[in-house]
Amino acid sequence: MKTIDLATQTVRDLNQALHDQAKECTETEWEVLNPKGQHNLAVGLDQKLKVDIKGHAGYYCGGMNKEADIVVHGSAGQGVAENMMSGSVRVKGNASSSAGATSIGGLLVIEGDAGSRCGISMKGSDIVVTGNVGHMSCFMGQAGTLVVCGDAGDALGDSLYEVHIYVKGEVKSLGADCIAKEMRDEHIEELSQLLKRAGVDEDPHAFKRYGSARQLYNFKVDNAAAY
Amino acid sequence: MCGIVGLYLKNESLESQLGQLFVPMLIAMTERGPDSAGFAIYGDEVADDSVKLTLRHEDENYDWAGLAKRLETAFSTKVDWFQNSKVAVFKLIADADDAIAYLHENAHDVQVMSAGKSIEILKEVGLPENIVEMFKLSQMKGSHIIGHTRMATESAVTMAGSHPFSTGMDLCLVHNGSLSNHNRLRAELKREGIHFDTENDTEVAAGYMTYRLQQGDSLNQALEHALEELDGFYTFTIGTKNGFAVLRDPIACKPAVIAETDDYVAMASEYQALTTLPGIENAKVWEPEPATIYVWERGDK
């Protein structure tokens, strides 16, 4: 295992060392000490690495991640795992706003609460939040799955496309065009698999499913004539 | 973009270290606001019949002793004062409004930065590290302090545009964001007798708080009204004689994080500003909810 101490080294040192592993992988296990809320930790990784960040992370931690498994042993600031392609990011504490924004693949697990706009414009990733999510979560979500074991804030799933949203607790309000949907066997199966992958012990039958009613402008074939 | 920070001590034995604890917090927010910085510190309270004024003059060699003498004659009282860089703190037995009116008339080139029983506001244009050094912040004591590092958007990089803003006794406010209805609100508040020194949007928020408190609102009630009346993006930290409050607008685009231990409550735009606080590793750290009022005040510990 290789250790990078951010008390003595820079974020650029850290990211360069991790990026160098993309060409030739010489070390798969990495530990980051004294992150102290610095931004852009372990971004743009492109290798099967295991990265443990021992403390709180600032903005965009694990952004654009490909293949690596990143664990934040603390809380994370805005945009954790934004635009993640594959691999996983796990936050042991809370996450600020826009967690998993525009993420295309991979698994994001937040063991505490997530702030507003969790999963905004997500495009295929799986996001599991053990606690609550804030307002406007999954806004314009296009593909993937968002699982909330606690409560969801206002305007959940506003202008949603095809993300499957599962919430166990209360939903403060649904956004435009987002509706509660029937929980069929295939959804129980999908949710069970995802909870298992995330290592979260919850009964899938306790969740409700939400999705797009497909009534907004983009879903009307008649509007195609405008082009 | 701007940075805001606040530190409220629950444990009185830390009061002698308030400035020392706060210096790295303010400097950590330099990236969010490198063009000016300031802080409002609360402590060293004067008696009920007295007022404490923070005054500033462009000329560092201004004759503060002469001004103190003139005030002593005008108000038939002793003036206790000290100078700190371009700023002087005056303490005297007088009504605050009378003292300010006297200064406006007889020393119009002296700016009144703050008035109250406890508050002192110190701010300048420049890098936060230079400003804390200029005012020797690390040696200051007090019960609570709020600060601001500015990256100007709505008005010029000048002394007048830098935060904190104070428009009422012991009240001050720092702001990250921008208000969109400040012109109309300023006009309305002027009609209600609130005085403004600048065209800055944040001063309007401070003026609004002063107005609501004058109407008899509690701090909580004033902030509830602010949620209805102020339009725009904001994270506010507000200082009063007895405590401090944090409020984010309902959309909550502007960041904020709060940390609490048995010894203190600290807020900052980013967690980076909190890392030097003692016991931060085990503090309760969370993001304040949108449109939710957080208040800590002495007396209701």
Short mmCIF file of C-alpha atoms in Angstrom, two decimals:
data_model
loop_
_atom_site.label_atom_id
_atom_site.label_comp_id
_atom_site.label_asym_id
_atom_site.label_seq_id
_atom_site.Cartn_x
_atom_site.Cartn_y
_atom_site.Cartn_z
CA MET A 1 0.00 0.00 0.00
CA LYS A 2 1.18 3.50 -0.83
CA THR A 3 0.42 6.45 1.46
CA ILE A 4 0.16 10.08 0.39
CA ASP A 5 0.06 12.59 3.23
CA LEU A 6 -1.56 15.83 2.14
CA ALA A 7 -0.02 17.61 5.12
CA THR A 8 3.28 17.45 3.24
CA GLN A 9 2.25 16.75 -0.39
CA THR A 10 -0.10 18.59 -2.72
CA VAL A 11 -3.38 17.50 -4.29
CA ARG A 12 -1.60 17.66 -7.63
CA ASP A 13 1.05 15.21 -6.35
CA LEU A 14 -1.74 12.87 -5.30
CA ASN A 15 -3.70 13.03 -8.54
CA GLN A 16 -0.58 12.73 -10.70
CA ALA A 17 0.56 9.65 -8.79
CA LEU A 18 -2.88 8.09 -9.23
CA HIS A 19 -3.06 9.03 -12.92
CA ASP A 20 0.37 7.48 -13.54
CA GLN A 21 -1.19 4.14 -12.60
CA ALA A 22 -3.39 4.31 -15.70
CA LYS A 23 -0.44 3.57 -18.01
CA GLU A 24 1.28 1.01 -15.86
CA CYS A 25 -0.27 -0.26 -12.65
CA THR A 26 2.45 -0.74 -10.04
CA GLU A 27 0.40 -0.24 -6.87
CA THR A 28 -3.32 -0.92 -6.44
CA GLU A 29 -3.85 0.18 -2.83
CA TRP A 30 -3.60 3.84 -1.85
CA GLU A 31 -4.18 5.71 1.37
CA VAL A 32 -4.62 9.49 1.59
CA LEU A 33 -3.95 11.19 4.94
CA ASN A 34 -4.90 14.69 6.13
CA PRO A 35 -7.32 15.56 3.31
CA LYS A 36 -8.75 18.37 5.49
CA GLY A 37 -11.55 19.24 3.12
CA GLN A 38 -9.35 19.94 0.11
CA HIS A 39 -11.04 19.94 -3.29
CA ASN A 40 -10.55 17.61 -6.28
CA LEU A 41 -9.15 14.62 -4.40
CA ALA A 42 -8.66 11.47 -6.50
CA VAL A 43 -10.32 12.88 -9.62
CA GLY A 44 -10.05 11.47 -13.11
CA LEU A 45 -8.77 8.05 -12.09
CA ASP A 46 -8.59 5.43 -14.84
CA GLN A 47 -7.40 2.20 -13.24
CA LYS A 48 -8.63 -0.52 -10.87
CA LEU A 49 -7.25 1.11 -7.73
CA LYS A 50 -8.45 1.07 -4.15
CA VAL A 51 -8.17 4.55 -2.62
CA ASP A 52 -8.92 5.26 1.05
CA ILE A 53 -9.26 8.93 1.96
CA LYS A 54 -8.84 9.18 5.72
CA GLY A 55 -10.87 12.24 6.65
CA HIS A 56 -13.23 14.80 5.13
CA ALA A 57 -13.04 15.67 1.42
CA GLY A 58 -13.89 18.97 -0.27
CA TYR A 59 -15.58 19.49 -3.64
CA TYR A 60 -15.65 17.03 -6.56
CA CYS A 61 -13.94 14.15 -4.77
CA GLY A 62 -13.78 11.10 -7.04
CA GLY A 63 -15.06 13.11 -10.00
CA MET A 64 -14.89 11.43 -13.42
CA ASN A 65 -13.82 8.21 -11.73
CA LYS A 66 -13.27 5.19 -13.99
CA GLU A 67 -12.79 1.74 -12.45
CA ALA A 68 -11.31 2.80 -9.11
CA ASP A 69 -12.97 2.09 -5.76
CA ILE A 70 -12.71 5.21 -3.59
CA VAL A 71 -13.77 5.39 0.07
CA VAL A 72 -14.05 8.70 1.93
CA HIS A 73 -13.73 8.01 5.65
CA GLY A 74 -15.55 11.21 6.52
CA SER A 75 -17.90 13.64 4.80
CA ALA A 76 -17.63 14.97 1.25
CA GLY A 77 -18.32 18.42 -0.19
CA GLN A 78 -20.24 19.35 -3.31
CA GLY A 79 -20.23 17.17 -6.40
CA VAL A 80 -18.74 13.97 -4.99
CA ALA A 81 -18.36 11.39 -7.83
CA GLU A 82 -19.63 13.93 -10.36
CA ASN A 83 -19.58 12.48 -13.86
CA MET A 84 -18.36 9.10 -12.58
CA MET A 85 -17.97 6.60 -15.45
CA SER A 86 -17.50 3.32 -13.55
CA GLY A 87 -16.02 1.91 -10.35
CA SER A 88 -17.36 3.08 -7.00
CA VAL A 89 -17.25 5.91 -4.50
CA ARG A 90 -18.35 5.34 -0.91
CA VAL A 91 -18.79 8.22 1.57
CA LYS A 92 -18.84 7.11 5.21
CA GLY A 93 -20.28 10.44 6.39
CA ASN A 94 -22.58 12.99 4.76
CA ALA A 95 -22.33 14.44 1.27
CA SER A 96 -23.08 18.02 0.27
CA SER A 97 -25.12 19.05 -2.76
CA SER A 98 -24.97 17.59 -6.27
CA ALA A 99 -23.60 14.19 -5.22
CA GLY A 100 -23.20 11.99 -8.30
CA ALA A 101 -24.17 14.83 -10.64
CA THR A 102 -24.27 13.70 -14.31
CA SER A 103 -22.72 10.36 -13.33
CA ILE A 104 -22.75 7.90 -16.20
CA GLY A 105 -21.90 4.60 -14.50
CA GLY A 106 -20.52 3.05 -11.35
CA LEU A 107 -21.88 2.94 -7.82
CA LEU A 108 -22.06 5.85 -5.37
CA VAL A 109 -22.93 4.96 -1.76
CA ILE A 110 -23.49 7.68 0.84
CA GLU A 111 -23.75 6.23 4.32
CA GLY A 112 -25.07 9.48 5.84
CA ASP A 113 -27.32 12.14 4.31
CA ALA A 114 -26.91 13.78 0.93
CA GLY A 115 -27.70 17.47 0.36
CA SER A 116 -29.77 19.03 -2.39
CA ARG A 117 -29.67 17.92 -6.05
CA CYS A 118 -28.36 14.43 -5.31
CA GLY A 119 -28.11 12.60 -8.64
CA ILE A 120 -28.94 15.71 -10.69
CA SER A 121 -28.89 14.81 -14.38
CA MET A 122 -27.54 11.31 -13.65
CA LYS A 123 -27.07 9.29 -16.79
CA GLY A 124 -26.72 5.66 -15.82
CA SER A 125 -25.01 5.32 -12.44
CA ASP A 126 -26.47 3.72 -9.32
CA ILE A 127 -26.70 5.90 -6.21
CA VAL A 128 -27.61 4.52 -2.78
CA VAL A 129 -28.11 6.94 0.13
CA THR A 130 -28.55 5.40 3.57
CA GLY A 131 -29.95 8.64 5.02
CA ASN A 132 -31.96 11.49 3.49
CA VAL A 133 -31.57 13.46 0.27
CA GLY A 134 -32.25 17.20 -0.11
CA HIS A 135 -34.47 19.11 -2.49
CA MET A 136 -34.40 18.78 -6.31
CA SER A 137 -32.76 15.38 -6.12
CA CYS A 138 -32.57 13.51 -9.42
CA PHE A 139 -33.59 16.65 -11.34
CA MET A 140 -33.61 15.73 -15.05
CA GLY A 141 -32.28 12.27 -14.20
CA GLN A 142 -31.86 10.38 -17.44
CA ALA A 143 -30.85 6.82 -16.58
CA GLY A 144 -29.73 4.72 -13.62
CA THR A 145 -31.11 4.14 -10.14
CA LEU A 146 -31.41 6.35 -7.07
CA VAL A 147 -32.15 4.62 -3.76
CA VAL A 148 -32.99 6.67 -0.67
CA CYS A 149 -33.34 4.77 2.60
CA GLY A 150 -34.43 7.90 4.51
CA ASP A 151 -36.59 10.80 3.35
CA ALA A 152 -36.46 12.90 0.18
CA GLY A 153 -36.80 16.72 0.10
CA ASP A 154 -38.95 18.90 -2.14
CA ALA A 155 -39.39 18.37 -5.88
CA LEU A 156 -37.96 14.87 -6.11
CA GLY A 157 -37.40 13.74 -9.69
CA ASP A 158 -38.43 16.99 -11.36
CA SER A 159 -38.43 16.70 -15.19
CA LEU A 160 -37.32 13.11 -14.89
CA TYR A 161 -36.50 10.88 -17.86
CA GLU A 162 -35.83 7.21 -17.11
CA VAL A 163 -34.12 6.97 -13.69
CA HIS A 164 -35.73 4.45 -11.31
CA ILE A 165 -36.14 6.13 -7.92
CA TYR A 166 -36.79 4.08 -4.77
CA VAL A 167 -37.53 5.86 -1.47
CA LYS A 168 -38.21 4.15 1.86
CA GLY A 169 -39.18 7.22 3.91
CA GLU A 170 -41.30 10.28 3.22
CA VAL A 171 -41.12 12.33 0.04
CA LYS A 172 -41.72 15.99 0.89
CA SER A 173 -43.00 16.69 -2.62
CA LEU A 174 -42.63 15.33 -6.12
CA GLY A 175 -41.27 17.51 -8.91
CA ALA A 176 -42.97 18.17 -12.23
CA ASP A 177 -43.86 14.97 -14.08
CA CYS A 178 -42.58 12.65 -11.34
CA ILE A 179 -45.14 10.14 -10.03
CA ALA A 180 -45.33 7.16 -7.68
CA LYS A 181 -45.35 3.90 -9.60
CA GLU A 182 -46.23 0.30 -8.98
CA MET A 183 -43.51 -1.85 -7.40
CA ARG A 184 -43.43 -4.97 -9.57
CA ASP A 185 -41.31 -8.12 -9.11
CA GLU A 186 -38.60 -6.90 -11.47
CA HIS A 187 -38.25 -3.75 -9.34
CA ILE A 188 -37.95 -5.73 -6.12
CA GLU A 189 -35.29 -7.79 -7.85
CA GLU A 190 -33.43 -4.72 -9.15
CA LEU A 191 -33.54 -3.03 -5.73
CA SER A 192 -32.46 -6.20 -3.87
CA GLN A 193 -29.42 -6.59 -6.11
CA LEU A 194 -28.46 -2.95 -5.72
CA LEU A 195 -28.84 -2.90 -1.91
CA LYS A 196 -26.67 -6.02 -1.81
CA ARG A 197 -23.99 -4.42 -4.00
CA ALA A 198 -24.06 -1.35 -1.76
CA GLY A 199 -23.81 -3.47 1.39
CA VAL A 200 -26.96 -1.89 2.81
CA ASP A 201 -29.26 -4.06 4.92
CA GLU A 202 -32.80 -2.91 4.06
CA ASP A 203 -36.00 -4.75 3.10
CA PRO A 204 -36.74 -3.91 -0.56
CA HIS A 205 -40.46 -4.36 0.10
CA ALA A 206 -40.43 -1.32 2.40
CA PHE A 207 -39.62 1.03 -0.54
CA LYS A 208 -41.87 2.91 -2.93
CA ARG A 209 -40.95 3.45 -6.55
CA TYR A 210 -41.10 6.79 -8.39
CA GLY A 211 -40.58 7.53 -12.05
CA SER A 212 -41.44 9.76 -14.95
CA ALA A 213 -45.07 10.17 -16.04
CA ARG A 214 -43.62 11.04 -19.47
CA GLN A 215 -46.01 13.94 -19.98
CA LEU A 216 -43.56 16.83 -20.51
CA TYR A 217 -42.73 18.42 -23.87
CA ASN A 218 -39.87 16.09 -24.81
CA PHE A 219 -42.09 13.04 -24.51
CA LYS A 220 -44.70 14.32 -27.04
CA VAL A 221 -44.05 12.99 -30.49
CA ASP A 222 -46.07 15.84 -32.00
CA ASN A 223 -43.33 18.25 -30.94
CA ALA A 224 -40.88 16.46 -33.22
CA ALA A 225 -42.43 18.44 -36.09
CA ALA A 226 -40.70 21.57 -34.73
CA TYR A 227 -37.39 20.21 -36.00
CA MET B 1 -18.01 34.18 -4.82
CA CYS B 2 -17.16 35.08 -1.24
CA GLY B 3 -16.16 33.25 1.90
CA ILE B 4 -17.90 33.58 5.23
CA VAL B 5 -16.88 32.24 8.60
CA GLY B 6 -18.22 32.46 12.13
CA LEU B 7 -17.15 31.18 15.52
CA TYR B 8 -19.33 31.25 18.61
CA LEU B 9 -17.83 30.04 21.87
CA LYS B 10 -19.96 28.01 24.24
CA ASN B 11 -17.03 27.46 26.59
CA GLU B 12 -16.15 30.81 28.16
CA SER B 13 -12.64 29.67 29.07
CA LEU B 14 -11.75 29.83 25.36
CA GLU B 15 -12.61 33.54 25.08
CA SER B 16 -9.00 34.64 25.41
CA GLN B 17 -8.17 32.54 22.31
CA LEU B 18 -11.03 33.70 20.07
CA GLY B 19 -8.85 35.75 17.71
CA GLN B 20 -6.15 33.11 17.58
CA LEU B 21 -8.70 30.41 16.68
CA PHE B 22 -10.30 32.61 14.05
CA VAL B 23 -7.19 33.76 12.13
CA PRO B 24 -6.67 30.49 10.20
CA MET B 25 -10.41 30.25 9.51
CA LEU B 26 -10.45 33.62 7.76
CA ILE B 27 -7.20 33.00 5.89
CA ALA B 28 -8.49 29.59 4.69
CA MET B 29 -11.23 31.42 2.80
CA THR B 30 -8.76 33.54 0.75
CA GLU B 31 -9.45 31.52 -2.42
CA ARG B 32 -13.13 32.41 -2.17
CA GLY B 33 -12.46 36.09 -1.51
CA PRO B 34 -9.03 37.64 -2.04
CA ASP B 35 -9.96 41.30 -2.57
CA SER B 36 -11.09 42.47 0.86
CA ALA B 37 -11.76 41.02 4.26
CA GLY B 38 -13.27 41.98 7.55
CA PHE B 39 -14.65 40.72 10.80
CA ALA B 40 -16.98 41.69 13.63
CA ILE B 41 -15.83 40.65 17.06
CA TYR B 42 -18.03 40.67 20.16
CA GLY B 43 -16.68 41.05 23.66
CA ASP B 44 -15.39 43.61 26.18
CA GLU B 45 -18.97 44.78 26.75
CA VAL B 46 -19.61 48.32 28.02
CA ALA B 47 -22.10 49.25 30.77
CA ASP B 48 -25.79 49.82 30.05
CA ASP B 49 -25.45 53.61 30.04
CA SER B 50 -22.44 53.53 27.67
CA VAL B 51 -21.80 52.99 24.01
CA LYS B 52 -18.89 51.49 22.13
CA LEU B 53 -18.12 52.91 18.68
CA THR B 54 -15.72 51.56 16.08
CA LEU B 55 -14.47 54.52 14.03
CA ARG B 56 -12.20 54.66 11.00
CA HIS B 57 -10.22 57.36 9.26
CA GLU B 58 -8.25 57.09 5.99
CA ASP B 59 -5.28 58.81 7.63
CA GLU B 60 -3.48 56.47 10.03
CA ASN B 61 -2.13 59.55 11.83
CA TYR B 62 -5.55 61.03 12.42
CA ASP B 63 -5.82 62.93 15.70
CA TRP B 64 -8.00 60.48 17.67
CA ALA B 65 -6.92 62.05 20.96
CA GLY B 66 -8.24 65.38 19.74
CA LEU B 67 -11.55 63.82 18.72
CA ALA B 68 -11.82 62.09 22.10
CA LYS B 69 -11.27 65.45 23.84
CA ARG B 70 -13.98 67.11 21.76
CA LEU B 71 -16.41 64.31 22.57
CA GLU B 72 -15.52 64.57 26.26
CA THR B 73 -16.42 68.26 26.22
CA ALA B 74 -19.60 67.77 24.18
CA PHE B 75 -20.93 64.92 26.30
CA SER B 76 -19.38 65.90 29.66
CA THR B 77 -18.00 62.39 30.10
CA LYS B 78 -14.74 60.54 29.98
CA VAL B 79 -13.91 58.83 26.67
CA ASP B 80 -12.00 55.58 26.93
CA TRP B 81 -10.32 54.86 23.58
CA PHE B 82 -7.60 52.97 21.76
CA GLN B 83 -6.31 52.94 18.20
CA ASN B 84 -5.79 49.89 16.00
CA SER B 85 -4.34 50.73 12.56
CA LYS B 86 -6.78 53.10 10.81
CA VAL B 87 -9.49 52.27 13.31
CA ALA B 88 -10.20 53.53 16.81
CA VAL B 89 -12.58 52.11 19.39
CA PHE B 90 -14.27 54.73 21.56
CA LYS B 91 -16.19 53.96 24.76
CA LEU B 92 -18.21 56.68 26.45
CA ILE B 93 -21.35 57.31 28.50
CA ALA B 94 -23.75 58.60 25.87
CA ASP B 95 -26.75 57.69 23.78
CA ALA B 96 -25.51 55.96 20.61
CA ASP B 97 -27.66 58.04 18.24
CA ASP B 98 -26.50 61.30 19.86
CA ALA B 99 -22.85 60.27 19.64
CA ILE B 100 -23.18 59.27 15.97
CA ALA B 101 -25.04 62.49 15.15
CA TYR B 102 -22.24 64.48 16.80
CA LEU B 103 -19.62 62.66 14.73
CA HIS B 104 -21.52 63.14 11.46
CA GLU B 105 -21.71 66.86 12.17
CA ASN B 106 -18.31 67.52 13.71
CA ALA B 107 -16.05 64.85 12.24
CA HIS B 108 -17.66 64.02 8.91
CA ASP B 109 -14.50 62.39 7.54
CA VAL B 110 -14.64 59.78 10.32
CA GLN B 111 -16.57 56.66 9.36
CA VAL B 112 -18.68 54.94 12.00
CA MET B 113 -18.09 51.22 11.38
CA SER B 114 -20.25 49.94 14.22
CA ALA B 115 -22.08 51.03 17.34
CA GLY B 116 -23.28 48.96 20.25
CA LYS B 117 -22.35 47.55 23.62
CA SER B 118 -20.06 44.81 22.44
CA ILE B 119 -19.41 44.84 18.68
CA GLU B 120 -16.21 46.01 16.95
CA ILE B 121 -16.03 45.86 13.14
CA LEU B 122 -12.66 45.90 11.41
CA LYS B 123 -12.35 45.61 7.64
CA GLU B 124 -10.06 46.70 4.83
CA VAL B 125 -9.34 46.09 1.17
CA GLY B 126 -6.60 43.50 0.68
CA LEU B 127 -5.66 39.89 1.28
CA PRO B 128 -7.14 38.32 4.43
CA GLU B 129 -3.66 37.42 5.77
CA ASN B 130 -2.60 41.07 5.56
CA ILE B 131 -5.76 42.28 7.22
CA VAL B 132 -5.56 39.91 10.20
CA GLU B 133 -1.94 41.00 10.64
CA MET B 134 -2.82 44.69 10.33
CA PHE B 135 -5.38 44.46 13.13
CA LYS B 136 -3.44 41.91 15.23
CA LEU B 137 -6.53 39.69 15.24
CA SER B 138 -4.66 36.80 16.86
CA GLN B 139 -4.44 38.75 20.12
CA MET B 140 -8.13 39.61 20.31
CA LYS B 141 -10.55 38.19 22.87
CA GLY B 142 -14.29 37.85 22.81
CA SER B 143 -17.34 35.62 22.88
CA HIS B 144 -18.05 35.34 19.17
CA ILE B 145 -16.82 36.60 15.83
CA ILE B 146 -17.97 36.54 12.23
CA GLY B 147 -15.87 37.30 9.18
CA HIS B 148 -15.95 37.68 5.46
CA THR B 149 -13.53 37.39 2.54
CA ARG B 150 -14.83 39.14 -0.54
CA MET B 151 -14.72 38.55 -4.27
CA ALA B 152 -16.76 41.52 -5.43
CA THR B 153 -19.68 41.02 -7.81
CA GLU B 154 -22.47 43.55 -7.14
CA SER B 155 -20.33 46.59 -6.38
CA ALA B 156 -16.74 47.85 -6.52
CA VAL B 157 -13.70 46.57 -4.62
CA THR B 158 -13.69 49.38 -2.09
CA MET B 159 -13.71 49.78 1.64
CA ALA B 160 -17.41 50.71 1.40
CA GLY B 161 -18.29 47.45 -0.32
CA SER B 162 -16.46 45.17 2.07
CA HIS B 163 -18.24 43.22 4.76
CA PRO B 164 -19.39 42.93 7.56
CA PHE B 165 -22.17 45.47 7.33
CA SER B 166 -23.73 46.95 10.40
CA THR B 167 -26.80 49.14 10.33
CA GLY B 168 -28.01 48.79 13.88
CA MET B 169 -26.78 48.46 17.43
CA ASP B 170 -24.53 45.39 17.82
CA LEU B 171 -26.01 43.86 14.68
CA CYS B 172 -23.93 42.81 11.73
CA LEU B 173 -24.26 40.57 8.76
CA VAL B 174 -21.97 38.81 6.29
CA HIS B 175 -23.23 37.40 3.02
CA ASN B 176 -22.20 35.00 0.29
CA GLY B 177 -24.46 35.42 -2.70
CA SER B 178 -26.37 38.21 -4.39
CA LEU B 179 -29.76 39.78 -3.77
CA SER B 180 -32.00 40.67 -6.69
CA ASN B 181 -34.57 42.92 -5.02
CA HIS B 182 -32.21 45.14 -3.03
CA ASN B 183 -32.98 48.39 -4.87
CA ARG B 184 -36.71 48.30 -4.18
CA LEU B 185 -36.17 47.09 -0.62
CA ARG B 186 -33.60 49.83 0.05
CA ALA B 187 -36.09 52.48 -1.09
CA GLU B 188 -38.77 51.04 1.19
CA LEU B 189 -36.43 50.81 4.16
CA LYS B 190 -35.22 54.39 3.63
CA ARG B 191 -38.82 55.53 3.95
CA GLU B 192 -38.92 53.68 7.27
CA GLY B 193 -35.90 55.68 8.43
CA ILE B 194 -33.12 53.12 7.94
CA HIS B 195 -29.87 54.80 6.89
CA PHE B 196 -27.66 53.32 4.14
CA ASP B 197 -24.08 54.28 3.34
CA THR B 198 -23.57 52.30 0.12
CA GLU B 199 -25.29 50.83 -2.96
CA ASN B 200 -24.32 47.33 -1.81
CA ASP B 201 -26.96 44.55 -1.74
CA THR B 202 -25.70 43.08 1.54
CA GLU B 203 -26.14 46.37 3.37
CA VAL B 204 -29.84 46.13 2.47
CA ALA B 205 -30.07 42.73 4.15
CA ALA B 206 -28.42 44.19 7.26
CA GLY B 207 -30.77 47.19 7.09
CA TYR B 208 -33.75 44.88 6.76
CA MET B 209 -32.70 42.95 9.88
CA THR B 210 -32.27 46.22 11.80
CA TYR B 211 -35.75 47.34 10.71
CA ARG B 212 -37.41 44.07 11.76
CA LEU B 213 -35.66 44.09 15.14
CA GLN B 214 -36.80 47.70 15.63
CA GLN B 215 -40.34 46.49 14.97
CA GLY B 216 -39.98 44.21 17.98
CA ASP B 217 -39.13 40.97 16.19
CA SER B 218 -36.92 38.43 17.91
CA LEU B 219 -33.87 37.36 15.90
CA ASN B 220 -35.80 34.26 14.83
CA GLN B 221 -38.85 36.25 13.75
CA ALA B 222 -36.70 38.76 11.86
CA LEU B 223 -35.07 35.91 9.93
CA GLU B 224 -38.47 34.37 9.15
CA HIS B 225 -39.52 37.70 7.65
CA ALA B 226 -36.20 37.87 5.76
CA LEU B 227 -37.00 34.53 4.13
CA GLU B 228 -40.22 36.04 2.77
CA GLU B 229 -38.88 39.45 1.73
CA LEU B 230 -35.34 38.90 0.46
CA ASP B 231 -35.10 37.59 -3.07
CA GLY B 232 -31.84 36.14 -4.33
CA PHE B 233 -29.07 33.78 -3.41
CA TYR B 234 -27.64 33.94 0.04
CA THR B 235 -25.95 32.27 2.89
CA PHE B 236 -26.00 34.77 5.76
CA THR B 237 -24.23 34.73 9.07
CA ILE B 238 -25.60 37.31 11.45
CA GLY B 239 -24.03 38.49 14.68
CA THR B 240 -25.90 40.04 17.59
CA LYS B 241 -24.78 41.03 21.08
CA ASN B 242 -25.78 37.64 22.48
CA GLY B 243 -25.17 35.24 19.66
CA PHE B 244 -25.13 34.36 16.04
CA ALA B 245 -27.41 32.96 13.38
CA VAL B 246 -27.05 31.20 10.03
CA LEU B 247 -29.62 31.29 7.23
CA ARG B 248 -29.58 29.96 3.66
CA ASP B 249 -32.09 30.82 0.96
CA PRO B 250 -34.63 28.14 -0.08
CA ILE B 251 -32.60 27.13 -3.17
CA ALA B 252 -29.37 26.89 -1.15
CA CYS B 253 -26.86 27.26 -4.02
CA LYS B 254 -24.37 29.02 -1.80
CA PRO B 255 -22.41 26.63 0.36
CA ALA B 256 -22.32 26.42 4.14
CA VAL B 257 -21.11 23.96 6.70
CA ILE B 258 -21.55 24.01 10.49
CA ALA B 259 -19.50 22.23 13.12
CA GLU B 260 -20.52 21.93 16.75
CA THR B 261 -18.75 20.62 19.84
CA ASP B 262 -19.33 21.18 23.57
CA ASP B 263 -16.94 24.14 23.30
CA TYR B 264 -18.09 26.02 20.18
CA VAL B 265 -20.26 26.36 17.12
CA ALA B 266 -18.41 27.26 13.93
CA MET B 267 -19.73 27.97 10.45
CA ALA B 268 -17.89 28.40 7.18
CA SER B 269 -18.49 28.43 3.46
CA GLU B 270 -16.27 25.37 3.20
CA TYR B 271 -15.02 22.72 5.59
CA GLN B 272 -11.42 23.73 4.81
CA ALA B 273 -11.88 26.75 7.09
CA LEU B 274 -12.74 24.56 10.08
CA THR B 275 -9.84 22.09 10.02
CA THR B 276 -7.68 24.00 12.50
CA LEU B 277 -10.31 24.13 15.27
CA PRO B 278 -9.60 22.02 18.35
CA GLY B 279 -11.58 18.77 18.45
CA ILE B 280 -12.87 19.19 14.89
CA GLU B 281 -12.21 15.50 14.17
CA ASN B 282 -15.00 14.57 16.57
CA ALA B 283 -17.28 17.56 16.01
CA LYS B 284 -20.80 17.17 14.68
CA VAL B 285 -20.40 18.50 11.11
CA TRP B 286 -23.40 19.14 8.88
CA GLU B 287 -24.73 21.22 6.04
CA PRO B 288 -27.44 23.65 7.16
CA GLU B 289 -30.80 22.97 5.49
CA PRO B 290 -32.25 25.49 3.05
CA ALA B 291 -34.72 28.06 4.43
CA THR B 292 -33.97 26.90 7.97
CA ILE B 293 -32.98 29.27 10.75
CA TYR B 294 -30.11 28.29 13.02
CA VAL B 295 -29.57 30.48 16.10
CA TRP B 296 -27.17 30.18 19.01
CA GLU B 297 -27.54 32.70 21.79
CA ARG B 298 -26.10 33.15 25.24
CA GLY B 299 -28.62 32.54 27.96
CA ASP B 300 -30.31 29.59 26.26
CA LYS B 301 -27.41 27.20 26.38
#
